């Protein structure tokens, strides 16, 4: 019987490309395999602070183009271990490993406020180090790479705030300890970031001084770029990973 473990996501010698699985609603069934690899089924979750310090976000999406798994394969022996660590660590170096890279096409617009499955990766059994997971965001003719709507309060008045990202970027999470993808185990994973971190360094005064578009603050590459650059810097390290 194939076991299922949960991965909570709070980011080359050979490349393998696998097609993603299309799923809807909250019922996620991990894929079962007999080909020497385990399925890592992906699902997104956004942590929304109950009491936002600056901006209260209420809707938005990201347009995911691809998911990637980069790591160092530490040997060919399979095992039954489990990873322990957190999303902020650095991988333990080992010159005896082989750098591997697996990716899966997604092409899906993900509602950041409605948890959903959006793809899967097939990872061969083995022990991995320096693990990094990446979600590539890409704009399309119908979608921005990232789009968020919210508001902040200025003298008792709710002022709309919109973030528009129309450039390709990678969200990355690192796992600091060795990770074993076990024989007979498939995985259900949750990727996430905390929206409280998105506005680190942003103050109400900066928003009050921002340029307005139709009565709201639009943060993009062409509007309030100094705030936009801050938001992009924050996005670089927002995605978390935890294996349980």
PDB file of N, CA and C in Angstrom, residues 2 12 30 108 116 119 139-140 151 153 159 166 168 192 203 222 224 241:
ATOM      1  N   UNK A   2       0.615   2.176  -0.888  1.00  0.00           N
ATOM      2  CA  UNK A   2       1.419   3.384  -0.980  1.00  0.00           C
ATOM      3  C   UNK A   2       1.043   4.351   0.121  1.00  0.00           C
ATOM      4  N   UNK A  12      23.906  20.838 -13.923  1.00  0.00           N
ATOM      5  CA  UNK A  12      22.818  19.877 -14.254  1.00  0.00           C
ATOM      6  C   UNK A  12      23.338  18.875 -15.307  1.00  0.00           C
ATOM      7  N   UNK A  30      -2.852  11.932  -4.288  1.00  0.00           N
ATOM      8  CA  UNK A  30      -1.479  11.788  -4.765  1.00  0.00           C
ATOM      9  C   UNK A  30      -1.380  10.650  -5.778  1.00  0.00           C
ATOM     10  N   UNK A 108      -0.937  27.626 -15.108  1.00  0.00           N
ATOM     11  CA  UNK A 108      -2.183  27.754 -14.351  1.00  0.00           C
ATOM     12  C   UNK A 108      -2.224  29.063 -13.568  1.00  0.00           C
ATOM     13  N   UNK A 116      -5.624  25.621  -3.648  1.00  0.00           N
ATOM     14  CA  UNK A 116      -5.930  24.721  -4.758  1.00  0.00           C
ATOM     15  C   UNK A 116      -4.707  23.915  -5.169  1.00  0.00           C
ATOM     16  N   UNK A 119      -0.381  21.116  -9.720  1.00  0.00           N
ATOM     17  CA  UNK A 119       0.633  20.413 -10.495  1.00  0.00           C
ATOM     18  C   UNK A 119       1.325  19.361  -9.665  1.00  0.00           C
ATOM     19  N   UNK A 139       3.904  36.178 -17.066  1.00  0.00           N
ATOM     20  CA  UNK A 139       2.692  36.834 -17.573  1.00  0.00           C
ATOM     21  C   UNK A 139       2.209  36.158 -18.847  1.00  0.00           C
ATOM     22  N   UNK A 140       0.930  36.273 -19.103  1.00  0.00           N
ATOM     23  CA  UNK A 140       0.335  35.749 -20.333  1.00  0.00           C
ATOM     24  C   UNK A 140      -0.563  36.836 -20.924  1.00  0.00           C
ATOM     25  N   UNK A 151      -6.258  47.348   0.358  1.00  0.00           N
ATOM     26  CA  UNK A 151      -6.444  48.758   0.675  1.00  0.00           C
ATOM     27  C   UNK A 151      -5.732  49.087   1.979  1.00  0.00           C
ATOM     28  N   UNK A 153      -5.783  52.306   5.173  1.00  0.00           N
ATOM     29  CA  UNK A 153      -6.637  53.359   5.741  1.00  0.00           C
ATOM     30  C   UNK A 153      -5.829  54.635   5.912  1.00  0.00           C
ATOM     31  N   UNK A 159      -8.175  53.444   1.016  1.00  0.00           N
ATOM     32  CA  UNK A 159      -7.561  53.771  -0.271  1.00  0.00           C
ATOM     33  C   UNK A 159      -7.137  52.468  -0.954  1.00  0.00           C
ATOM     34  N   UNK A 166       4.403  42.233 -14.150  1.00  0.00           N
ATOM     35  CA  UNK A 166       4.305  41.743 -15.528  1.00  0.00           C
ATOM     36  C   UNK A 166       5.679  41.327 -16.048  1.00  0.00           C
ATOM     37  N   UNK A 168       8.764  37.962 -15.737  1.00  0.00           N
ATOM     38  CA  UNK A 168       9.041  36.598 -15.296  1.00  0.00           C
ATOM     39  C   UNK A 168       9.873  36.632 -14.022  1.00  0.00           C
ATOM     40  N   UNK A 192       3.472  27.997   0.171  1.00  0.00           N
ATOM     41  CA  UNK A 192       2.814  29.201   0.669  1.00  0.00           C
ATOM     42  C   UNK A 192       3.800  30.324   0.920  1.00  0.00           C
ATOM     43  N   UNK A 203       5.790  51.758   4.747  1.00  0.00           N
ATOM     44  CA  UNK A 203       5.143  52.508   5.820  1.00  0.00           C
ATOM     45  C   UNK A 203       3.905  53.226   5.287  1.00  0.00           C
ATOM     46  N   UNK A 222       5.924  50.645 -13.754  1.00  0.00           N
ATOM     47  CA  UNK A 222       5.783  51.992 -14.311  1.00  0.00           C
ATOM     48  C   UNK A 222       5.068  52.953 -13.377  1.00  0.00           C
ATOM     49  N   UNK A 224       4.992  54.119  -9.137  1.00  0.00           N
ATOM     50  CA  UNK A 224       5.544  53.960  -7.789  1.00  0.00           C
ATOM     51  C   UNK A 224       6.622  52.864  -7.769  1.00  0.00           C
ATOM     52  N   UNK A 241       9.320  26.312   3.007  1.00  0.00           N
ATOM     53  CA  UNK A 241       9.181  24.877   2.815  1.00  0.00           C
ATOM     54  C   UNK A 241       9.431  24.155   4.126  1.00  0.00           C
TER      55      UNK A 241
END
